[in-house]
């Protein structure tokens, strides 16, 4: 996901998120910038902004939400996966 976004931002001069510095930047450099999406799924699930500092509480809230609202399992072990 991040690699795809970075590749897009390197060329998407029509997008308001575009910054010319991305054009010649390496992925490793991008990963060290403030523009990098850090823990995007935890932020999404806990409705946190990019400026928010994530804590253990955010992580625990996201994990609880996944446990309560989603079923993750294997199709080859469908019965066991649904047992919870």
PDB file of N, CA and C in Angstrom:
ATOM      1  N   UNK A   1       0.820  -1.187   0.000  1.00  0.00           N
ATOM      2  CA  UNK A   1       0.000   0.000   0.000  1.00  0.00           C
ATOM      3  C   UNK A   1       0.861   1.248   0.000  1.00  0.00           C
ATOM      4  N   UNK A   2       1.822   1.320   0.882  1.00  0.00           N
ATOM      5  CA  UNK A   2       2.676   2.510   0.964  1.00  0.00           C
ATOM      6  C   UNK A   2       3.530   2.650  -0.285  1.00  0.00           C
ATOM      7  N   UNK A   3       4.040   1.539  -0.796  1.00  0.00           N
ATOM      8  CA  UNK A   3       4.860   1.592  -2.008  1.00  0.00           C
ATOM      9  C   UNK A   3       4.043   2.123  -3.178  1.00  0.00           C
ATOM     10  N   UNK A   4       2.813   1.668  -3.285  1.00  0.00           N
ATOM     11  CA  UNK A   4       1.931   2.132  -4.354  1.00  0.00           C
ATOM     12  C   UNK A   4       1.633   3.623  -4.215  1.00  0.00           C
ATOM     13  N   UNK A   5       1.321   4.057  -3.002  1.00  0.00           N
ATOM     14  CA  UNK A   5       1.054   5.479  -2.762  1.00  0.00           C
ATOM     15  C   UNK A   5       2.277   6.323  -3.098  1.00  0.00           C
ATOM     16  N   UNK A   6       3.445   5.887  -2.666  1.00  0.00           N
ATOM     17  CA  UNK A   6       4.671   6.619  -2.944  1.00  0.00           C
ATOM     18  C   UNK A   6       4.907   6.733  -4.447  1.00  0.00           C
ATOM     19  N   UNK A   7       4.753   5.629  -5.173  1.00  0.00           N
ATOM     20  CA  UNK A   7       4.940   5.643  -6.631  1.00  0.00           C
ATOM     21  C   UNK A   7       3.978   6.623  -7.292  1.00  0.00           C
ATOM     22  N   UNK A   8       2.754   6.629  -6.820  1.00  0.00           N
ATOM     23  CA  UNK A   8       1.747   7.556  -7.351  1.00  0.00           C
ATOM     24  C   UNK A   8       2.141   9.006  -7.074  1.00  0.00           C
ATOM     25  N   UNK A   9       2.543   9.290  -5.830  1.00  0.00           N
ATOM     26  CA  UNK A   9       2.874  10.664  -5.455  1.00  0.00           C
ATOM     27  C   UNK A   9       4.117  11.192  -6.166  1.00  0.00           C
ATOM     28  N   UNK A  10       4.933  10.315  -6.683  1.00  0.00           N
ATOM     29  CA  UNK A  10       6.117  10.739  -7.425  1.00  0.00           C
ATOM     30  C   UNK A  10       5.755  11.371  -8.766  1.00  0.00           C
ATOM     31  N   UNK A  11       4.610  11.021  -9.313  1.00  0.00           N
ATOM     32  CA  UNK A  11       4.248  11.507 -10.652  1.00  0.00           C
ATOM     33  C   UNK A  11       2.936  12.296 -10.692  1.00  0.00           C
ATOM     34  N   UNK A  12       2.150  12.269  -9.644  1.00  0.00           N
ATOM     35  CA  UNK A  12       0.790  12.816  -9.657  1.00  0.00           C
ATOM     36  C   UNK A  12       0.761  14.328  -9.419  1.00  0.00           C
ATOM     37  N   UNK A  13       1.307  15.067 -10.339  1.00  0.00           N
ATOM     38  CA  UNK A  13       1.379  16.525 -10.178  1.00  0.00           C
ATOM     39  C   UNK A  13      -0.009  17.173 -10.119  1.00  0.00           C
ATOM     40  N   UNK A  14      -1.039  16.482 -10.579  1.00  0.00           N
ATOM     41  CA  UNK A  14      -2.413  16.984 -10.533  1.00  0.00           C
ATOM     42  C   UNK A  14      -3.060  16.829  -9.155  1.00  0.00           C
ATOM     43  N   UNK A  15      -2.458  16.025  -8.305  1.00  0.00           N
ATOM     44  CA  UNK A  15      -3.015  15.740  -6.980  1.00  0.00           C
ATOM     45  C   UNK A  15      -2.505  16.759  -5.969  1.00  0.00           C
ATOM     46  N   UNK A  16      -3.390  17.229  -5.090  1.00  0.00           N
ATOM     47  CA  UNK A  16      -2.977  18.230  -4.095  1.00  0.00           C
ATOM     48  C   UNK A  16      -1.958  17.682  -3.094  1.00  0.00           C
ATOM     49  N   UNK A  17      -1.858  16.370  -2.966  1.00  0.00           N
ATOM     50  CA  UNK A  17      -0.871  15.761  -2.057  1.00  0.00           C
ATOM     51  C   UNK A  17       0.521  15.685  -2.697  1.00  0.00           C
ATOM     52  N   UNK A  18       0.601  15.970  -3.991  1.00  0.00           N
ATOM     53  CA  UNK A  18       1.885  15.912  -4.710  1.00  0.00           C
ATOM     54  C   UNK A  18       2.843  16.961  -4.175  1.00  0.00           C
ATOM     55  N   UNK A  19       4.085  16.533  -4.018  1.00  0.00           N
ATOM     56  CA  UNK A  19       5.156  17.456  -3.649  1.00  0.00           C
ATOM     57  C   UNK A  19       6.326  17.143  -4.576  1.00  0.00           C
ATOM     58  N   UNK A  20       6.889  18.154  -5.225  1.00  0.00           N
ATOM     59  CA  UNK A  20       7.977  17.911  -6.186  1.00  0.00           C
ATOM     60  C   UNK A  20       9.161  17.143  -5.601  1.00  0.00           C
ATOM     61  N   UNK A  21       9.368  17.250  -4.297  1.00  0.00           N
ATOM     62  CA  UNK A  21      10.506  16.545  -3.691  1.00  0.00           C
ATOM     63  C   UNK A  21      10.369  15.028  -3.814  1.00  0.00           C
ATOM     64  N   UNK A  22       9.137  14.513  -3.973  1.00  0.00           N
ATOM     65  CA  UNK A  22       8.926  13.075  -4.099  1.00  0.00           C
ATOM     66  C   UNK A  22       9.484  12.519  -5.408  1.00  0.00           C
ATOM     67  N   UNK A  23       9.517  13.329  -6.442  1.00  0.00           N
ATOM     68  CA  UNK A  23       9.901  12.863  -7.779  1.00  0.00           C
ATOM     69  C   UNK A  23      11.272  12.191  -7.800  1.00  0.00           C
ATOM     70  N   UNK A  24      12.232  12.739  -7.097  1.00  0.00           N
ATOM     71  CA  UNK A  24      13.589  12.193  -7.109  1.00  0.00           C
ATOM     72  C   UNK A  24      13.950  11.456  -5.827  1.00  0.00           C
ATOM     73  N   UNK A  25      12.969  11.213  -4.988  1.00  0.00           N
ATOM     74  CA  UNK A  25      13.204  10.587  -3.692  1.00  0.00           C
ATOM     75  C   UNK A  25      13.178   9.064  -3.810  1.00  0.00           C
ATOM     76  N   UNK A  26      13.991   8.409  -3.009  1.00  0.00           N
ATOM     77  CA  UNK A  26      13.977   6.947  -2.910  1.00  0.00           C
ATOM     78  C   UNK A  26      12.932   6.544  -1.869  1.00  0.00           C
ATOM     79  N   UNK A  27      12.434   5.309  -1.979  1.00  0.00           N
ATOM     80  CA  UNK A  27      11.427   4.818  -1.049  1.00  0.00           C
ATOM     81  C   UNK A  27      11.926   4.883   0.396  1.00  0.00           C
ATOM     82  N   UNK A  28      13.178   4.529   0.615  1.00  0.00           N
ATOM     83  CA  UNK A  28      13.737   4.557   1.972  1.00  0.00           C
ATOM     84  C   UNK A  28      13.715   5.977   2.548  1.00  0.00           C
ATOM     85  N   UNK A  29      13.993   6.964   1.704  1.00  0.00           N
ATOM     86  CA  UNK A  29      13.950   8.360   2.145  1.00  0.00           C
ATOM     87  C   UNK A  29      12.521   8.758   2.511  1.00  0.00           C
ATOM     88  N   UNK A  30      11.572   8.352   1.650  1.00  0.00           N
ATOM     89  CA  UNK A  30      10.162   8.649   1.893  1.00  0.00           C
ATOM     90  C   UNK A  30       9.705   8.059   3.225  1.00  0.00           C
ATOM     91  N   UNK A  31      10.158   6.853   3.516  1.00  0.00           N
ATOM     92  CA  UNK A  31       9.758   6.157   4.744  1.00  0.00           C
ATOM     93  C   UNK A  31      10.203   6.913   5.996  1.00  0.00           C
ATOM     94  N   UNK A  32      11.216   7.741   5.870  1.00  0.00           N
ATOM     95  CA  UNK A  32      11.728   8.492   7.015  1.00  0.00           C
ATOM     96  C   UNK A  32      11.127   9.890   7.132  1.00  0.00           C
ATOM     97  N   UNK A  33      10.246  10.257   6.205  1.00  0.00           N
ATOM     98  CA  UNK A  33       9.649  11.596   6.236  1.00  0.00           C
ATOM     99  C   UNK A  33       8.369  11.615   7.062  1.00  0.00           C
ATOM    100  N   UNK A  34       7.898  12.820   7.342  1.00  0.00           N
ATOM    101  CA  UNK A  34       6.634  12.977   8.070  1.00  0.00           C
ATOM    102  C   UNK A  34       5.437  12.644   7.185  1.00  0.00           C
ATOM    103  N   UNK A  35       5.674  12.471   5.889  1.00  0.00           N
ATOM    104  CA  UNK A  35       4.583  12.182   4.959  1.00  0.00           C
ATOM    105  C   UNK A  35       4.199  10.706   4.965  1.00  0.00           C
ATOM    106  N   UNK A  36       5.018   9.906   5.586  1.00  0.00           N
ATOM    107  CA  UNK A  36       4.782   8.459   5.638  1.00  0.00           C
ATOM    108  C   UNK A  36       3.574   8.166   6.509  1.00  0.00           C
ATOM    109  N   UNK A  37       2.687   7.306   6.002  1.00  0.00           N
ATOM    110  CA  UNK A  37       1.524   6.840   6.765  1.00  0.00           C
ATOM    111  C   UNK A  37       1.995   5.857   7.823  1.00  0.00           C
ATOM    112  N   UNK A  38       1.983   6.244   9.066  1.00  0.00           N
ATOM    113  CA  UNK A  38       2.434   5.355  10.123  1.00  0.00           C
ATOM    114  C   UNK A  38       1.229   4.684  10.775  1.00  0.00           C
ATOM    115  N   UNK A  39       1.226   3.363  10.786  1.00  0.00           N
ATOM    116  CA  UNK A  39       0.154   2.594  11.410  1.00  0.00           C
ATOM    117  C   UNK A  39      -1.225   3.031  10.914  1.00  0.00           C
ATOM    118  N   UNK A  40      -1.385   3.069   9.612  1.00  0.00           N
ATOM    119  CA  UNK A  40      -2.615   3.600   9.020  1.00  0.00           C
ATOM    120  C   UNK A  40      -3.862   2.841   9.468  1.00  0.00           C
ATOM    121  N   UNK A  41      -3.749   1.522   9.645  1.00  0.00           N
ATOM    122  CA  UNK A  41      -4.932   0.753  10.022  1.00  0.00           C
ATOM    123  C   UNK A  41      -5.355   1.065  11.459  1.00  0.00           C
ATOM    124  N   UNK A  42      -4.393   1.185  12.361  1.00  0.00           N
ATOM    125  CA  UNK A  42      -4.713   1.557  13.747  1.00  0.00           C
ATOM    126  C   UNK A  42      -5.338   2.947  13.759  1.00  0.00           C
ATOM    127  N   UNK A  43      -4.777   3.864  12.993  1.00  0.00           N
ATOM    128  CA  UNK A  43      -5.334   5.226  12.928  1.00  0.00           C
ATOM    129  C   UNK A  43      -6.759   5.205  12.391  1.00  0.00           C
ATOM    130  N   UNK A  44      -6.992   4.415  11.344  1.00  0.00           N
ATOM    131  CA  UNK A  44      -8.319   4.330  10.744  1.00  0.00           C
ATOM    132  C   UNK A  44      -9.328   3.751  11.723  1.00  0.00           C
ATOM    133  N   UNK A  45      -8.957   2.643  12.354  1.00  0.00           N
ATOM    134  CA  UNK A  45      -9.885   1.965  13.262  1.00  0.00           C
ATOM    135  C   UNK A  45     -10.186   2.772  14.520  1.00  0.00           C
ATOM    136  N   UNK A  46      -9.247   3.608  14.948  1.00  0.00           N
ATOM    137  CA  UNK A  46      -9.448   4.393  16.174  1.00  0.00           C
ATOM    138  C   UNK A  46      -9.789   5.845  15.865  1.00  0.00           C
ATOM    139  N   UNK A  47      -9.992   6.159  14.588  1.00  0.00           N
ATOM    140  CA  UNK A  47     -10.350   7.514  14.157  1.00  0.00           C
ATOM    141  C   UNK A  47      -9.329   8.548  14.649  1.00  0.00           C
ATOM    142  N   UNK A  48      -8.046   8.199  14.517  1.00  0.00           N
ATOM    143  CA  UNK A  48      -6.966   9.088  14.950  1.00  0.00           C
ATOM    144  C   UNK A  48      -6.434   9.883  13.772  1.00  0.00           C
ATOM    145  N   UNK A  49      -6.031  11.092  14.036  1.00  0.00           N
ATOM    146  CA  UNK A  49      -5.441  11.956  13.014  1.00  0.00           C
ATOM    147  C   UNK A  49      -3.947  11.649  12.885  1.00  0.00           C
ATOM    148  N   UNK A  50      -3.347  12.042  11.770  1.00  0.00           N
ATOM    149  CA  UNK A  50      -1.918  11.817  11.560  1.00  0.00           C
ATOM    150  C   UNK A  50      -1.064  12.540  12.600  1.00  0.00           C
ATOM    151  N   UNK A  51      -1.579  13.626  13.149  1.00  0.00           N
ATOM    152  CA  UNK A  51      -0.811  14.385  14.145  1.00  0.00           C
ATOM    153  C   UNK A  51      -0.905  13.756  15.536  1.00  0.00           C
ATOM    154  N   UNK A  52      -1.862  12.842  15.728  1.00  0.00           N
ATOM    155  CA  UNK A  52      -2.009  12.188  17.029  1.00  0.00           C
ATOM    156  C   UNK A  52      -0.869  11.216  17.278  1.00  0.00           C
ATOM    157  N   UNK A  53      -0.383  11.183  18.491  1.00  0.00           N
ATOM    158  CA  UNK A  53       0.616  10.194  18.882  1.00  0.00           C
ATOM    159  C   UNK A  53      -0.131   8.930  19.286  1.00  0.00           C
ATOM    160  N   UNK A  54       0.195   7.826  18.622  1.00  0.00           N
ATOM    161  CA  UNK A  54      -0.476   6.575  18.937  1.00  0.00           C
ATOM    162  C   UNK A  54       0.112   5.950  20.199  1.00  0.00           C
ATOM    163  N   UNK A  55      -0.762   5.368  20.994  1.00  0.00           N
ATOM    164  CA  UNK A  55      -0.347   4.743  22.243  1.00  0.00           C
ATOM    165  C   UNK A  55      -0.779   3.281  22.246  1.00  0.00           C
ATOM    166  N   UNK A  56      -0.420   2.596  23.307  1.00  0.00           N
ATOM    167  CA  UNK A  56      -0.837   1.205  23.489  1.00  0.00           C
ATOM    168  C   UNK A  56      -2.366   1.114  23.543  1.00  0.00           C
ATOM    169  N   UNK A  57      -2.996   2.154  24.071  1.00  0.00           N
ATOM    170  CA  UNK A  57      -4.461   2.177  24.146  1.00  0.00           C
ATOM    171  C   UNK A  57      -5.075   2.152  22.739  1.00  0.00           C
ATOM    172  N   UNK A  58      -4.499   2.905  21.807  1.00  0.00           N
ATOM    173  CA  UNK A  58      -4.977   2.889  20.428  1.00  0.00           C
ATOM    174  C   UNK A  58      -4.868   1.482  19.839  1.00  0.00           C
ATOM    175  N   UNK A  59      -3.720   0.862  20.054  1.00  0.00           N
ATOM    176  CA  UNK A  59      -3.504  -0.482  19.534  1.00  0.00           C
ATOM    177  C   UNK A  59      -4.512  -1.464  20.130  1.00  0.00           C
ATOM    178  N   UNK A  60      -4.711  -1.405  21.430  1.00  0.00           N
ATOM    179  CA  UNK A  60      -5.649  -2.315  22.086  1.00  0.00           C
ATOM    180  C   UNK A  60      -7.083  -2.087  21.608  1.00  0.00           C
ATOM    181  N   UNK A  61      -7.447  -0.837  21.387  1.00  0.00           N
ATOM    182  CA  UNK A  61      -8.779  -0.522  20.872  1.00  0.00           C
ATOM    183  C   UNK A  61      -8.961  -1.101  19.472  1.00  0.00           C
ATOM    184  N   UNK A  62      -7.954  -0.939  18.631  1.00  0.00           N
ATOM    185  CA  UNK A  62      -8.023  -1.467  17.261  1.00  0.00           C
ATOM    186  C   UNK A  62      -8.116  -2.992  17.273  1.00  0.00           C
ATOM    187  N   UNK A  63      -7.326  -3.642  18.115  1.00  0.00           N
ATOM    188  CA  UNK A  63      -7.360  -5.100  18.210  1.00  0.00           C
ATOM    189  C   UNK A  63      -8.711  -5.596  18.712  1.00  0.00           C
ATOM    190  N   UNK A  64      -9.279  -4.908  19.689  1.00  0.00           N
ATOM    191  CA  UNK A  64     -10.595  -5.293  20.217  1.00  0.00           C
ATOM    192  C   UNK A  64     -11.665  -5.142  19.140  1.00  0.00           C
ATOM    193  N   UNK A  65     -11.590  -4.076  18.384  1.00  0.00           N
ATOM    194  CA  UNK A  65     -12.553  -3.849  17.310  1.00  0.00           C
ATOM    195  C   UNK A  65     -12.466  -4.969  16.269  1.00  0.00           C
ATOM    196  N   UNK A  66     -11.257  -5.338  15.894  1.00  0.00           N
ATOM    197  CA  UNK A  66     -11.085  -6.428  14.927  1.00  0.00           C
ATOM    198  C   UNK A  66     -11.620  -7.743  15.483  1.00  0.00           C
ATOM    199  N   UNK A  67     -11.360  -7.994  16.754  1.00  0.00           N
ATOM    200  CA  UNK A  67     -11.830  -9.233  17.390  1.00  0.00           C
ATOM    201  C   UNK A  67     -13.350  -9.303  17.426  1.00  0.00           C
ATOM    202  N   UNK A  68     -13.994  -8.170  17.700  1.00  0.00           N
ATOM    203  CA  UNK A  68     -15.449  -8.141  17.863  1.00  0.00           C
ATOM    204  C   UNK A  68     -16.222  -8.040  16.552  1.00  0.00           C
ATOM    205  N   UNK A  69     -15.660  -7.390  15.572  1.00  0.00           N
ATOM    206  CA  UNK A  69     -16.423  -7.072  14.359  1.00  0.00           C
ATOM    207  C   UNK A  69     -16.046  -7.888  13.124  1.00  0.00           C
ATOM    208  N   UNK A  70     -14.915  -8.606  13.167  1.00  0.00           N
ATOM    209  CA  UNK A  70     -14.443  -9.311  11.987  1.00  0.00           C
ATOM    210  C   UNK A  70     -14.150 -10.767  12.307  1.00  0.00           C
ATOM    211  N   UNK A  71     -14.316 -11.597  11.307  1.00  0.00           N
ATOM    212  CA  UNK A  71     -13.925 -12.994  11.416  1.00  0.00           C
ATOM    213  C   UNK A  71     -12.766 -13.207  10.456  1.00  0.00           C
ATOM    214  N   UNK A  72     -11.665 -13.648  11.003  1.00  0.00           N
ATOM    215  CA  UNK A  72     -10.492 -13.952  10.193  1.00  0.00           C
ATOM    216  C   UNK A  72     -10.220 -15.433  10.357  1.00  0.00           C
ATOM    217  N   UNK A  73     -10.139 -16.139   9.257  1.00  0.00           N
ATOM    218  CA  UNK A  73      -9.907 -17.572   9.344  1.00  0.00           C
ATOM    219  C   UNK A  73      -9.449 -18.135   8.023  1.00  0.00           C
ATOM    220  N   UNK A  74      -9.352 -19.433   7.992  1.00  0.00           N
ATOM    221  CA  UNK A  74      -8.944 -20.142   6.788  1.00  0.00           C
ATOM    222  C   UNK A  74     -10.137 -20.882   6.211  1.00  0.00           C
ATOM    223  N   UNK A  75     -10.292 -20.788   4.919  1.00  0.00           N
ATOM    224  CA  UNK A  75     -11.375 -21.502   4.262  1.00  0.00           C
ATOM    225  C   UNK A  75     -11.208 -23.013   4.431  1.00  0.00           C
ATOM    226  N   UNK A  76      -9.958 -23.449   4.444  1.00  0.00           N
ATOM    227  CA  UNK A  76      -9.713 -24.885   4.615  1.00  0.00           C
ATOM    228  C   UNK A  76     -10.044 -25.357   6.039  1.00  0.00           C
ATOM    229  N   UNK A  77     -10.185 -24.416   6.970  1.00  0.00           N
ATOM    230  CA  UNK A  77     -10.570 -24.731   8.353  1.00  0.00           C
ATOM    231  C   UNK A  77     -11.774 -23.879   8.741  1.00  0.00           C
ATOM    232  N   UNK A  78     -12.747 -23.896   7.857  1.00  0.00           N
ATOM    233  CA  UNK A  78     -13.927 -23.043   8.013  1.00  0.00           C
ATOM    234  C   UNK A  78     -14.649 -23.290   9.340  1.00  0.00           C
ATOM    235  N   UNK A  79     -14.863 -24.530   9.690  1.00  0.00           N
ATOM    236  CA  UNK A  79     -15.589 -24.859  10.922  1.00  0.00           C
ATOM    237  C   UNK A  79     -14.852 -24.302  12.153  1.00  0.00           C
ATOM    238  N   UNK A  80     -13.548 -24.522  12.219  1.00  0.00           N
ATOM    239  CA  UNK A  80     -12.757 -24.031  13.344  1.00  0.00           C
ATOM    240  C   UNK A  80     -12.722 -22.497  13.373  1.00  0.00           C
ATOM    241  N   UNK A  81     -12.636 -21.893  12.199  1.00  0.00           N
ATOM    242  CA  UNK A  81     -12.568 -20.436  12.107  1.00  0.00           C
ATOM    243  C   UNK A  81     -13.865 -19.795  12.587  1.00  0.00           C
ATOM    244  N   UNK A  82     -15.001 -20.427  12.297  1.00  0.00           N
ATOM    245  CA  UNK A  82     -16.294 -19.878  12.678  1.00  0.00           C
ATOM    246  C   UNK A  82     -16.673 -20.189  14.119  1.00  0.00           C
ATOM    247  N   UNK A  83     -15.963 -21.104  14.750  1.00  0.00           N
ATOM    248  CA  UNK A  83     -16.308 -21.557  16.097  1.00  0.00           C
ATOM    249  C   UNK A  83     -16.243 -20.448  17.141  1.00  0.00           C
ATOM    250  N   UNK A  84     -15.462 -19.487  16.946  1.00  0.00           N
ATOM    251  CA  UNK A  84     -15.343 -18.438  17.960  1.00  0.00           C
ATOM    252  C   UNK A  84     -16.586 -17.616  17.990  1.00  0.00           C
TER     253      UNK A  84
END
